[in-house]
JSON list of C-alpha atoms in Angstrom, two decimals:
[
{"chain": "A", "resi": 108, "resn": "UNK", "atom": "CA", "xyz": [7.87, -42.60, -75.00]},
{"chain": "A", "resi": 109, "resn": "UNK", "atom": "CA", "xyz": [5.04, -41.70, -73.61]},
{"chain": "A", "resi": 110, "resn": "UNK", "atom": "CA", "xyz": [4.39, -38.30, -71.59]},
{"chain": "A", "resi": 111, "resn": "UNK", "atom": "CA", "xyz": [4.74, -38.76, -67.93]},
{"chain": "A", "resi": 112, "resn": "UNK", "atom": "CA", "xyz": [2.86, -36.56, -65.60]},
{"chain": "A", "resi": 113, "resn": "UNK", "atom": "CA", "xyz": [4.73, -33.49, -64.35]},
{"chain": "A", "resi": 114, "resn": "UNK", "atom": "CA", "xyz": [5.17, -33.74, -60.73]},
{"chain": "A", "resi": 115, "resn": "UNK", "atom": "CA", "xyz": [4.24, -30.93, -58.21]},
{"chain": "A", "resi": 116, "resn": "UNK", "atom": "CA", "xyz": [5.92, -29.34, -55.64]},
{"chain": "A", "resi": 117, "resn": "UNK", "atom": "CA", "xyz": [5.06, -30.34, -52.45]},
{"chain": "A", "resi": 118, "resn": "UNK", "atom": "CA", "xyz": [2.98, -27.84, -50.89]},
{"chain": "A", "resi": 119, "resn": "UNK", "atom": "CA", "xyz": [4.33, -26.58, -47.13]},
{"chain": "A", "resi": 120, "resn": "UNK", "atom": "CA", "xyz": [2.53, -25.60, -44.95]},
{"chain": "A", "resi": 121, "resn": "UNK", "atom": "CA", "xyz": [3.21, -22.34, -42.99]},
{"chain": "A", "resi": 122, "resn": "UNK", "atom": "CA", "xyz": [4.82, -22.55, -39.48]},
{"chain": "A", "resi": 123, "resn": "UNK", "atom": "CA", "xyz": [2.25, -22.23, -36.55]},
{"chain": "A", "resi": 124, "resn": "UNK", "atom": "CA", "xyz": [3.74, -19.43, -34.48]},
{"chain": "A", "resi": 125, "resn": "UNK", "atom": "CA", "xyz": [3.89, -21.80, -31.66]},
{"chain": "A", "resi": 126, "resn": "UNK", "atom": "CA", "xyz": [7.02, -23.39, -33.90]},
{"chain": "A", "resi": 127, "resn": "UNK", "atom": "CA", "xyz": [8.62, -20.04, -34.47]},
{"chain": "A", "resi": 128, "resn": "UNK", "atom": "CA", "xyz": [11.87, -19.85, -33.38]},
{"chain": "A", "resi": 129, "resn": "UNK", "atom": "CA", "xyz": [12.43, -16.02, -32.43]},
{"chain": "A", "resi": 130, "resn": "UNK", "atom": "CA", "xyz": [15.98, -15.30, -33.10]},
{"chain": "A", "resi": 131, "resn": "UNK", "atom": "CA", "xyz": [18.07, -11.94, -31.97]},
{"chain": "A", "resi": 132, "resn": "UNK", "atom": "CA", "xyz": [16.37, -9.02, -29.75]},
{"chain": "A", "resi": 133, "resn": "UNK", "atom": "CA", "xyz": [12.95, -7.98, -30.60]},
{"chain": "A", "resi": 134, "resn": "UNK", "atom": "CA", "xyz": [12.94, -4.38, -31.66]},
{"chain": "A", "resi": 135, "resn": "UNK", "atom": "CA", "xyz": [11.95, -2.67, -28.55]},
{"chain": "A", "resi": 136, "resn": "UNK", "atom": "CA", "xyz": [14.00, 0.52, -29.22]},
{"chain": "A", "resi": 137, "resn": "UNK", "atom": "CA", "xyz": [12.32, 0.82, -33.01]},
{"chain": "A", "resi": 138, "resn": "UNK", "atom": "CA", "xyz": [9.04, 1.04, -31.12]},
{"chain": "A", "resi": 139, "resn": "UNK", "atom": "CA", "xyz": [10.25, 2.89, -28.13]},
{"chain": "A", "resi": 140, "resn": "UNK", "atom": "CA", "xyz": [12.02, 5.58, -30.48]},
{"chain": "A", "resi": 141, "resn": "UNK", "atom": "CA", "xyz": [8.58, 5.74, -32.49]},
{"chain": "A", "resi": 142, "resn": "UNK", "atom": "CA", "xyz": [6.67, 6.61, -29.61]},
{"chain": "A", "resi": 143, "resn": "UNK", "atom": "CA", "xyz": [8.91, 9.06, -28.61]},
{"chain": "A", "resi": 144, "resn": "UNK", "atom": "CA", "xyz": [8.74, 10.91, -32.02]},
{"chain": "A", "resi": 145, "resn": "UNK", "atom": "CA", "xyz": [5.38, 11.10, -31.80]},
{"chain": "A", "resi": 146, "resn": "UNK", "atom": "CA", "xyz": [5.18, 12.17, -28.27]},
{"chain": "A", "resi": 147, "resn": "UNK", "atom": "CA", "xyz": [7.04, 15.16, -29.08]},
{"chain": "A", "resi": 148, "resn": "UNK", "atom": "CA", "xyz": [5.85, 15.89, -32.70]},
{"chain": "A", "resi": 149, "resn": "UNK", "atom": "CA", "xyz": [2.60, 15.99, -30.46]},
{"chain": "A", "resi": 150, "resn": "UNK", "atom": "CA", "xyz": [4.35, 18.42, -27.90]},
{"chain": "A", "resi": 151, "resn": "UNK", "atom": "CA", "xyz": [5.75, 20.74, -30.83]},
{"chain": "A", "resi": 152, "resn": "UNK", "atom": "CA", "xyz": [2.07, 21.41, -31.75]},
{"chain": "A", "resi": 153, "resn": "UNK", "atom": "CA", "xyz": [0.62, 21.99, -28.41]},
{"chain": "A", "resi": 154, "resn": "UNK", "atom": "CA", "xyz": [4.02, 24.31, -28.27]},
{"chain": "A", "resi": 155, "resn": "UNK", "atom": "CA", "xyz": [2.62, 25.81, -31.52]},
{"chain": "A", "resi": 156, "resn": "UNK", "atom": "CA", "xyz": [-0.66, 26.24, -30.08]},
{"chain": "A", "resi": 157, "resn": "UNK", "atom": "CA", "xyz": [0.29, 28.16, -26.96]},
{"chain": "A", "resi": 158, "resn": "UNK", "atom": "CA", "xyz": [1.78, 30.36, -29.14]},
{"chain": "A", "resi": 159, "resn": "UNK", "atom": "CA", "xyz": [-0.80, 30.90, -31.71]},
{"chain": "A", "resi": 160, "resn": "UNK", "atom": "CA", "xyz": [-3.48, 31.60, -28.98]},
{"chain": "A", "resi": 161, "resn": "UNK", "atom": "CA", "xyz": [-1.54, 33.82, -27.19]},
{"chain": "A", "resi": 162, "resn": "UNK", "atom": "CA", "xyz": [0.02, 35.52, -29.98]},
{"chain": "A", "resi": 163, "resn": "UNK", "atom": "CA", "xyz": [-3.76, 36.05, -31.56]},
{"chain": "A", "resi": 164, "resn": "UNK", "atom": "CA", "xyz": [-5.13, 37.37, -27.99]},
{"chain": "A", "resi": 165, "resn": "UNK", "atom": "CA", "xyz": [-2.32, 40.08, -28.06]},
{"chain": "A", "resi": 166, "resn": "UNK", "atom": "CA", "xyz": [-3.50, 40.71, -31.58]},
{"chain": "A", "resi": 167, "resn": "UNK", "atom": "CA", "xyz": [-6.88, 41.44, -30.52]},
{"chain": "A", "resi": 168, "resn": "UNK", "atom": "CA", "xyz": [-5.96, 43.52, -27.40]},
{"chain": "A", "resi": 169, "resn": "UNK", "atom": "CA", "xyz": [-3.94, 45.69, -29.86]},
{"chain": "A", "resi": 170, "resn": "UNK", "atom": "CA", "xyz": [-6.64, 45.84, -32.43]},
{"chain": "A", "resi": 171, "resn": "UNK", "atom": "CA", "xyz": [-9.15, 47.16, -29.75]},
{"chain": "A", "resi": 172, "resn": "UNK", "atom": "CA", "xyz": [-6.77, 49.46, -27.98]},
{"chain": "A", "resi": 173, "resn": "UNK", "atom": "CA", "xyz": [-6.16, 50.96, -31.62]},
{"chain": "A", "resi": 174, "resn": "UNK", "atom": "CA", "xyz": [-10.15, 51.10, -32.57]},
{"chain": "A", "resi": 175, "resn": "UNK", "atom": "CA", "xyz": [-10.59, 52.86, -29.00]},
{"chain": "A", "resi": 176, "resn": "UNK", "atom": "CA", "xyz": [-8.23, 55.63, -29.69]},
{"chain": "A", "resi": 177, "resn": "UNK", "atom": "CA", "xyz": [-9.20, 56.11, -33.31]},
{"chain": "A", "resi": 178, "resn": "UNK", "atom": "CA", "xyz": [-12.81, 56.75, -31.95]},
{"chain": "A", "resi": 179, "resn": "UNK", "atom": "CA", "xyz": [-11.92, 58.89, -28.96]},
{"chain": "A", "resi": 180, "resn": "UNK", "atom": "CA", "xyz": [-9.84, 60.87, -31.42]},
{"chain": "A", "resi": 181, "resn": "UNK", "atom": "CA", "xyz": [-12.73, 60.70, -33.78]},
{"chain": "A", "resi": 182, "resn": "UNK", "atom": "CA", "xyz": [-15.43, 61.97, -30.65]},
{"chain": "A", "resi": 183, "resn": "UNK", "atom": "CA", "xyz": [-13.44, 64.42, -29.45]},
{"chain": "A", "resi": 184, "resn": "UNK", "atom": "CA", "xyz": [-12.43, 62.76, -25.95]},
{"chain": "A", "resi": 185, "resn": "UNK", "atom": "CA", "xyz": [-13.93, 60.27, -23.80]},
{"chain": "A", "resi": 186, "resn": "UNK", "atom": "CA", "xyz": [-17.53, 60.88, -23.93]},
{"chain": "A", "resi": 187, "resn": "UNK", "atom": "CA", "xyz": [-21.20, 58.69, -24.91]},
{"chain": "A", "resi": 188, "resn": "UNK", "atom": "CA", "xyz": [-20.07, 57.63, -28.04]},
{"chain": "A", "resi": 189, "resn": "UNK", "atom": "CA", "xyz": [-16.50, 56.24, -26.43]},
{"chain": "A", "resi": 190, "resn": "UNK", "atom": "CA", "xyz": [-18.21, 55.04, -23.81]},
{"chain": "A", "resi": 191, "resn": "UNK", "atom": "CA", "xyz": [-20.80, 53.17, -25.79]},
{"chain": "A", "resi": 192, "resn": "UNK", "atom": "CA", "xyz": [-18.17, 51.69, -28.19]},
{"chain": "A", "resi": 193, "resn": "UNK", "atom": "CA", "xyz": [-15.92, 50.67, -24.94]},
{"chain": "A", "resi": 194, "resn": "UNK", "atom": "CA", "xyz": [-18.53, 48.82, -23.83]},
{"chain": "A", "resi": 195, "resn": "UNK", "atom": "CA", "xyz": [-19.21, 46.80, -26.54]},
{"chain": "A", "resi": 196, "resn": "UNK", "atom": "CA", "xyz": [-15.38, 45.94, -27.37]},
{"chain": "A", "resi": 197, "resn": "UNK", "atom": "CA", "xyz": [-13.67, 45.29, -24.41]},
{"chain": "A", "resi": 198, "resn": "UNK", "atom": "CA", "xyz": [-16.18, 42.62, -23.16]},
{"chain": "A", "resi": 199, "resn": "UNK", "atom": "CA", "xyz": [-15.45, 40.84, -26.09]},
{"chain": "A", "resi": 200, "resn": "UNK", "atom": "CA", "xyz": [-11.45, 41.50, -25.87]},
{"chain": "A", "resi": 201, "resn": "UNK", "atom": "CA", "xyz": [-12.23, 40.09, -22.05]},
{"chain": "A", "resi": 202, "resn": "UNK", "atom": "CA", "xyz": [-13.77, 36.91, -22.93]},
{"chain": "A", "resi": 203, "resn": "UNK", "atom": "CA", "xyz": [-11.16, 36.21, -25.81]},
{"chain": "A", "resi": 204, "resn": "UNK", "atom": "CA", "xyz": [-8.88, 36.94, -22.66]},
{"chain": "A", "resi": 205, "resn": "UNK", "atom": "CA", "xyz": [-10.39, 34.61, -20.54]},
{"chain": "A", "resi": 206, "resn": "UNK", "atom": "CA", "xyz": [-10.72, 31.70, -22.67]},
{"chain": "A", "resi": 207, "resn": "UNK", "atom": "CA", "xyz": [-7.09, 31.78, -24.12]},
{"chain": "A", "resi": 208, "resn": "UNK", "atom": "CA", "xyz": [-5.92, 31.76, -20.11]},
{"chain": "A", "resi": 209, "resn": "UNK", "atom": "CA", "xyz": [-7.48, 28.43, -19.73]},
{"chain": "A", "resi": 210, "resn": "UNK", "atom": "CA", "xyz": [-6.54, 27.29, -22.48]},
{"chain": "A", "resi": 211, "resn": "UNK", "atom": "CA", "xyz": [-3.00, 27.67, -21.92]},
{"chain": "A", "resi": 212, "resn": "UNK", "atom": "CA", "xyz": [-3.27, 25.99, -18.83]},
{"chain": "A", "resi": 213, "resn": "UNK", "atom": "CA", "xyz": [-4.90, 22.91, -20.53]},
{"chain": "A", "resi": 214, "resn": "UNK", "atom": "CA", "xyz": [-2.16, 23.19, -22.60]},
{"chain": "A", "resi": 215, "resn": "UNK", "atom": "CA", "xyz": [0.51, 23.43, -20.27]},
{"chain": "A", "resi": 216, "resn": "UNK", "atom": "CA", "xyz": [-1.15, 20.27, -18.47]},
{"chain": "A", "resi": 217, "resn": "UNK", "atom": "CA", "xyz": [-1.38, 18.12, -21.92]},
{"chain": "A", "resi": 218, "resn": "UNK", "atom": "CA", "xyz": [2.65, 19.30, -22.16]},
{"chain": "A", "resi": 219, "resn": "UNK", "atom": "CA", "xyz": [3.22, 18.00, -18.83]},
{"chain": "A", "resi": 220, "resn": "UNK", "atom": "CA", "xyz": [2.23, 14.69, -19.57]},
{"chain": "A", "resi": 221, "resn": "UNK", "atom": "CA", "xyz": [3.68, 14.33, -22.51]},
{"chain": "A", "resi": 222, "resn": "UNK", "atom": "CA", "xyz": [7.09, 15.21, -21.18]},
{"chain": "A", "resi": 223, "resn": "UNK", "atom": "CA", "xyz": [6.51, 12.23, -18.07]},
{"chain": "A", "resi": 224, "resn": "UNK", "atom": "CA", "xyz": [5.68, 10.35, -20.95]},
{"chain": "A", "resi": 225, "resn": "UNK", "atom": "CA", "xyz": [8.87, 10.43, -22.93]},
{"chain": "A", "resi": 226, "resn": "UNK", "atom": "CA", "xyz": [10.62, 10.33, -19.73]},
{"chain": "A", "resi": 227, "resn": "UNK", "atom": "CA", "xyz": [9.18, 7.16, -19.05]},
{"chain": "A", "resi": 228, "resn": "UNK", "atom": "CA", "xyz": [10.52, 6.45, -22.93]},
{"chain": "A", "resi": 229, "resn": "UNK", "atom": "CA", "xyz": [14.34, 7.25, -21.84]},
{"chain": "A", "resi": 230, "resn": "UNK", "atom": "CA", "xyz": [13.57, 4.93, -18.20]},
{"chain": "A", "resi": 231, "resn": "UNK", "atom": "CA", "xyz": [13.01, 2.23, -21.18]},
{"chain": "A", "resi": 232, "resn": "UNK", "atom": "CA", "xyz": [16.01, 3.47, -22.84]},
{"chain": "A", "resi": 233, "resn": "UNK", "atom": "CA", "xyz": [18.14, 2.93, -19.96]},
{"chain": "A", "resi": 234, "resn": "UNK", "atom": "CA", "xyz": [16.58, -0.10, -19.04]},
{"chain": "A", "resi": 235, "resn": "UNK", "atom": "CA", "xyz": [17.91, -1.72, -22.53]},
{"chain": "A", "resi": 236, "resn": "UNK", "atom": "CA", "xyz": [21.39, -0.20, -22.48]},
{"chain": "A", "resi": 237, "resn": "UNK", "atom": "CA", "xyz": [21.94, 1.14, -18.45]},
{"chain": "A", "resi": 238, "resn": "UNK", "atom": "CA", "xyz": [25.33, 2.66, -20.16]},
{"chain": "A", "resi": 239, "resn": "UNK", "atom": "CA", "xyz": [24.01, 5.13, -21.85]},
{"chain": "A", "resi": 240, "resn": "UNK", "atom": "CA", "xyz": [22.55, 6.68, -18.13]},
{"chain": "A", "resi": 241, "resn": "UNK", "atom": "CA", "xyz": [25.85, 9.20, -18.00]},
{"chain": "A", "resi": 242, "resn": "UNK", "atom": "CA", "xyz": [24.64, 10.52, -21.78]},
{"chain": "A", "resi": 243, "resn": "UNK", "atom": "CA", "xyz": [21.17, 11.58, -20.98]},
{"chain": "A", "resi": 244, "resn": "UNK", "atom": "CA", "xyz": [20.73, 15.22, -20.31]},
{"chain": "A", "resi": 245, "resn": "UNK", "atom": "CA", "xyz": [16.93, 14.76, -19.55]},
{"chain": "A", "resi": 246, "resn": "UNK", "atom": "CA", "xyz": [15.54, 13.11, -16.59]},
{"chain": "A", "resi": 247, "resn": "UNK", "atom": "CA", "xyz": [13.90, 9.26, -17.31]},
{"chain": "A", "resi": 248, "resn": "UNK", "atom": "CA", "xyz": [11.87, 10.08, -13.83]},
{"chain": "A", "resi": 249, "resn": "UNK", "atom": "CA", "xyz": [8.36, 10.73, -14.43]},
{"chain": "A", "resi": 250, "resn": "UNK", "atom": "CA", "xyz": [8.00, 12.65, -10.78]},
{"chain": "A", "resi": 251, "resn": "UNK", "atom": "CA", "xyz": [7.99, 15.93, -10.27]},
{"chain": "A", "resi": 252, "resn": "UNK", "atom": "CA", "xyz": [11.40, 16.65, -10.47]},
{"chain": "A", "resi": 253, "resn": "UNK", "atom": "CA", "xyz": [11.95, 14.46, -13.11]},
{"chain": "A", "resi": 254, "resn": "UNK", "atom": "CA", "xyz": [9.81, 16.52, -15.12]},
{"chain": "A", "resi": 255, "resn": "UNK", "atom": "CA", "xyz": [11.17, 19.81, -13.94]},
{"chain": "A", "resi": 256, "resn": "UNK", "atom": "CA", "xyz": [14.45, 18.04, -14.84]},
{"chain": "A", "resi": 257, "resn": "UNK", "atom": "CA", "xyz": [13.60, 17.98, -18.42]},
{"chain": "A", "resi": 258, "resn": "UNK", "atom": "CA", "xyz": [11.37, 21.23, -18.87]},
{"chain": "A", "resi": 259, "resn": "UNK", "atom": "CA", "xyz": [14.36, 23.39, -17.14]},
{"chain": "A", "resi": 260, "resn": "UNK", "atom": "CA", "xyz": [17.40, 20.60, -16.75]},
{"chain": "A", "resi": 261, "resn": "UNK", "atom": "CA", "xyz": [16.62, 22.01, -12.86]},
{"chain": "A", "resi": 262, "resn": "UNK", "atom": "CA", "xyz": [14.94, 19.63, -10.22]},
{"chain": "A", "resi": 263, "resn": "UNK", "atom": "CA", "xyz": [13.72, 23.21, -9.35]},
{"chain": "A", "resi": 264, "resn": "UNK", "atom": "CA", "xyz": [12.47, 26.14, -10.60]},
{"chain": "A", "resi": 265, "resn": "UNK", "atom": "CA", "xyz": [12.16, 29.90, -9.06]},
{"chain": "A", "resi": 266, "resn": "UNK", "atom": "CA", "xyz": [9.15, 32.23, -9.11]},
{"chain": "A", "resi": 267, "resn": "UNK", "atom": "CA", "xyz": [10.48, 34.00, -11.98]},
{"chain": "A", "resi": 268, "resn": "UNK", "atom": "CA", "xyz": [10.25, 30.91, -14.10]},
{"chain": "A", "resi": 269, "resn": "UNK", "atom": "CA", "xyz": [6.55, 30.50, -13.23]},
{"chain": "A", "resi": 270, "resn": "UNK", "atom": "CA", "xyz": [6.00, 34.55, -13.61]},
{"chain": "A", "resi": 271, "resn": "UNK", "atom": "CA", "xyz": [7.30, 34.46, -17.30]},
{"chain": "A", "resi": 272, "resn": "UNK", "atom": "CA", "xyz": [4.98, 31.52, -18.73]},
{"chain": "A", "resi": 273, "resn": "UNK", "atom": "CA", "xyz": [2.33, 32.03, -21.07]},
{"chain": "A", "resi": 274, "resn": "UNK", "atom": "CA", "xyz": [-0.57, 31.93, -18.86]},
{"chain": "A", "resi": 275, "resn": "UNK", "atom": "CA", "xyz": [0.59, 33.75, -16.12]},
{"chain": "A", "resi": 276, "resn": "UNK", "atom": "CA", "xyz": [1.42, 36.74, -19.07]},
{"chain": "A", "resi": 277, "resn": "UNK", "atom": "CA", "xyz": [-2.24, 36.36, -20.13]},
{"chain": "A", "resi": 278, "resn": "UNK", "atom": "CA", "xyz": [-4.08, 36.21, -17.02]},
{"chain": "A", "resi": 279, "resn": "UNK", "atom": "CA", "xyz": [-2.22, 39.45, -15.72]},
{"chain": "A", "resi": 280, "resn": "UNK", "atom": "CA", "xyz": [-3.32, 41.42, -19.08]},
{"chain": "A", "resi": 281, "resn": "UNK", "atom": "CA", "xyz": [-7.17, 39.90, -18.47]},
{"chain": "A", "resi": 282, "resn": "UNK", "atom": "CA", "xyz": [-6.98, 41.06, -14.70]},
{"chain": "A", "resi": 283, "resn": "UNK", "atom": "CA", "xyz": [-6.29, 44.60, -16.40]},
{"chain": "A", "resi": 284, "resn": "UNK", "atom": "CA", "xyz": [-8.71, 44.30, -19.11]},
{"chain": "A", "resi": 285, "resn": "UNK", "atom": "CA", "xyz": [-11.18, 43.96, -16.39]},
{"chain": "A", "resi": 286, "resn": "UNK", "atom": "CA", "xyz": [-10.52, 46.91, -14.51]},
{"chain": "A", "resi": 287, "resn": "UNK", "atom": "CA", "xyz": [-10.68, 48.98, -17.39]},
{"chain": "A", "resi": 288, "resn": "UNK", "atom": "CA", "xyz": [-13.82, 47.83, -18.44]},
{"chain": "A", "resi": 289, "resn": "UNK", "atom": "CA", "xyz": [-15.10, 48.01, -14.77]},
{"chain": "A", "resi": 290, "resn": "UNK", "atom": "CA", "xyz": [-13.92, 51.86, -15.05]},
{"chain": "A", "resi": 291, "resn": "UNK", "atom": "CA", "xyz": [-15.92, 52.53, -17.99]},
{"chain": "A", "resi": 292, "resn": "UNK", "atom": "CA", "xyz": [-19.03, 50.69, -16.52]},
{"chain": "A", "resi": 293, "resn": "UNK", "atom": "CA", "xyz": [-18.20, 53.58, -13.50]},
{"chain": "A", "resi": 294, "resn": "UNK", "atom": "CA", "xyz": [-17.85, 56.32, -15.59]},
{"chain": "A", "resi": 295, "resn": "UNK", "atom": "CA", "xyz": [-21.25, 55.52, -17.64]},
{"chain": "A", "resi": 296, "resn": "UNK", "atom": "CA", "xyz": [-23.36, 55.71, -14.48]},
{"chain": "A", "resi": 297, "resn": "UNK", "atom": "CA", "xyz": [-21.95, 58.66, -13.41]},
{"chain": "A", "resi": 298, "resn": "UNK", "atom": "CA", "xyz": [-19.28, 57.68, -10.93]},
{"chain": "A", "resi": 299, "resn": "UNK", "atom": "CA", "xyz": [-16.41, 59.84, -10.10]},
{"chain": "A", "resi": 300, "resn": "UNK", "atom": "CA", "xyz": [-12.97, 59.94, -10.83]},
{"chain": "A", "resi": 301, "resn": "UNK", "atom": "CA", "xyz": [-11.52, 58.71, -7.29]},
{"chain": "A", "resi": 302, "resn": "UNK", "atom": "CA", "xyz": [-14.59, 56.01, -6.95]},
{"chain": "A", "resi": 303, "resn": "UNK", "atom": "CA", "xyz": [-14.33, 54.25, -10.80]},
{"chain": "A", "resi": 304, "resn": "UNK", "atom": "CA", "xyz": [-10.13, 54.49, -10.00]},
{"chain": "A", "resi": 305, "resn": "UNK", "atom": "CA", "xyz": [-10.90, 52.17, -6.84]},
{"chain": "A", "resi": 306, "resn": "UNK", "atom": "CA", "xyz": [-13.57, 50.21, -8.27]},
{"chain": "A", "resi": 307, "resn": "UNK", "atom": "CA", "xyz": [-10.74, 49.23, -11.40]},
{"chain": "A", "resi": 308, "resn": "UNK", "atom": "CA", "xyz": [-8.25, 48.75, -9.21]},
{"chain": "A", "resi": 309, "resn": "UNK", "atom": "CA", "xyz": [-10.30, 46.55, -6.85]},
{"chain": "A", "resi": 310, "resn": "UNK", "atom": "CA", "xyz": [-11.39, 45.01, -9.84]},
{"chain": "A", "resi": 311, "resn": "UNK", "atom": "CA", "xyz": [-8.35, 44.33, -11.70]},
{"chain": "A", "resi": 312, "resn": "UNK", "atom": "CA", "xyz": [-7.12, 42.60, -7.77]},
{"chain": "A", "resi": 313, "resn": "UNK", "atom": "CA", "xyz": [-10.28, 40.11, -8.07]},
{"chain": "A", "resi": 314, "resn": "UNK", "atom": "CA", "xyz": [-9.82, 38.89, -11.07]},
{"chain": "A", "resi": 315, "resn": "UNK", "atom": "CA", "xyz": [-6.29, 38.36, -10.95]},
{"chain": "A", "resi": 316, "resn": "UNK", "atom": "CA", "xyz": [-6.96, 36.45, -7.95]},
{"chain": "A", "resi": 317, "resn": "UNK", "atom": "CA", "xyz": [-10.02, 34.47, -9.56]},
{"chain": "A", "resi": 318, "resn": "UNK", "atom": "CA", "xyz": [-8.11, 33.49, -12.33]},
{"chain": "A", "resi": 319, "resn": "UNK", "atom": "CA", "xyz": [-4.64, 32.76, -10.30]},
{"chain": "A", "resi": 320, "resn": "UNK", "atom": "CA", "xyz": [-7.14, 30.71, -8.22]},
{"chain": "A", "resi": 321, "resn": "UNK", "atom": "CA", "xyz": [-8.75, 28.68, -10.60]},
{"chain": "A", "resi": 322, "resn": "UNK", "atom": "CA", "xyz": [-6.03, 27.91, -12.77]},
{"chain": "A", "resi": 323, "resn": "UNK", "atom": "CA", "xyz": [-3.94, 26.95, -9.73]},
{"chain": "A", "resi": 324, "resn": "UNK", "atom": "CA", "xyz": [-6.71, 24.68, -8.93]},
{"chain": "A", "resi": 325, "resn": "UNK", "atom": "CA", "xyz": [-6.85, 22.48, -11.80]},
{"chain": "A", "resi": 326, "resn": "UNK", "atom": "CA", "xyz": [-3.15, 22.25, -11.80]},
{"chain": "A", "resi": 327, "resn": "UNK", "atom": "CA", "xyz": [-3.08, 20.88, -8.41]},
{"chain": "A", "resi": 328, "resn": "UNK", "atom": "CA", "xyz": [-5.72, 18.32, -8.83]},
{"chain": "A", "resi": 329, "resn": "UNK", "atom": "CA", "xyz": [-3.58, 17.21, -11.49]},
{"chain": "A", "resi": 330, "resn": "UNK", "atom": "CA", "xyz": [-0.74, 16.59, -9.10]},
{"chain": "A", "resi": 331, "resn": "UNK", "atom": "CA", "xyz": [-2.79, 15.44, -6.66]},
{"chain": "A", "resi": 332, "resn": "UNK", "atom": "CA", "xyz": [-4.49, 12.75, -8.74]},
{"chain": "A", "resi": 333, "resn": "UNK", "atom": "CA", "xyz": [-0.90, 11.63, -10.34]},
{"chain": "A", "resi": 334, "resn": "UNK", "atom": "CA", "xyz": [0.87, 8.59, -9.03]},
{"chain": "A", "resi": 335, "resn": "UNK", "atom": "CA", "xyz": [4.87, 8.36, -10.85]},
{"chain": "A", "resi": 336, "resn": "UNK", "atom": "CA", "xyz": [5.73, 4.60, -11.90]},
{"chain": "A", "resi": 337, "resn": "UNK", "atom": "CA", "xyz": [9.24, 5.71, -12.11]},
{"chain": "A", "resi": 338, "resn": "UNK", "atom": "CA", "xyz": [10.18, 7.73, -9.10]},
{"chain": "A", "resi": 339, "resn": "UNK", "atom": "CA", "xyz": [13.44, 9.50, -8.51]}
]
């Protein structure tokens, strides 16, 4: 007997994807669900962040506030030597101030959007499954209320809530820091006690007005520039 060539498997050819037959539902909710992890892994460190700054700001205020007694103690009462070392600490205590404020407000912004953005996730949600609407304790609106919805589980919020954020906190402390430092800028050119009292307290007003001003600003250009996809 002689050896007979070994026959090969017949070689197939992979399916064009034109001839794929899709079969079941595609996995929207995998995809939808990954998103929405990742929107608010994103939102725990922005959370983190506002935290951090505002947490290290306080840190600084109290290390300065601590250095400045320690040296008035150490001078024997408010005199050049405070003065000098006032002046070279609390502007940089101010600007640490400053720059945390609007960086909160950044922040609170970038948590804004992410929070329309997983409530457009649950509109998705309910879109696939509309019976799970009664289960949802967070709004899948991405208005304004929607958003208040899921920050507060309130379509609105009183002036206490807005009083007790993070930037409002800070910005009140940097008004503060400024009429302090505008007092000791007084008393160094020889100003007297009733004039460098106004001049902090009419200081402390502006810049808790500048700052209220400007960060109220950006926040409404926000809003104004926003258009929902999903209104309520």
């Amino acid at each position: 007997m002689g050896d007979r060539p070994r026959q090969q498997p017949p070689v197939r050819k992979p399916p064009s994807l034109d001839s794929l037959e899709v079969t079941g539902t595609p996995p929207h909710a995998q995809f939808l669900a990954s998103e929405h992890w990742s929107l608010l892994a994103t939102r725990s460190m922005t959370w983190n962040e506002i935290f951090s700054r505002t947490g290290t700001y306080l840190t600084v205020l109290s290390a300065a506030v601590i250095a400045l007694s320690l040296v008035a103690n150490a001078t024997g009462g408010f005199g050049q030597d405070f003065r000098t070392f006032a002046l070279l600490v609390l502007p940089v205590v101010l600007l640490v101030g400053v720059g945390t404020y609007f960086r909160l407000i950044e922040a609170d912004i970038e948590d804004a959007w992410l929070v329309i953005g997983m409530n457009r996730l649950r509109h998705a949600y309910i879109e696939l499954a509309p019976e799970l609407d009664p289960y949802f304790v967070a709004s899948h609106h991405d208005d304004e209320s929607g958003m208040l919805q899921t920050y507060s589980f309130r379509s609105r919020v009183g002036l206490t809530h807005w009083l007790s954020g993070s930037p409002v906190i800070v910005g009140i402390i940097d008004a503060v820091v400024t009429g302090v430092l505008t007092a000791v800028v007084c008393q160094a050119v020889g100003a007297g006690a009733v004039l460098r009292t106004i001049a902090g307290v009419l200081a402390a007003l502006a810049a808790a007005v500048l700052l209220g001003t400007m960060g109220y600003r950006k926040v409404r250009q926000v809003r104004r520039d926003y258009r929902p996809r999903f209104p309520s």
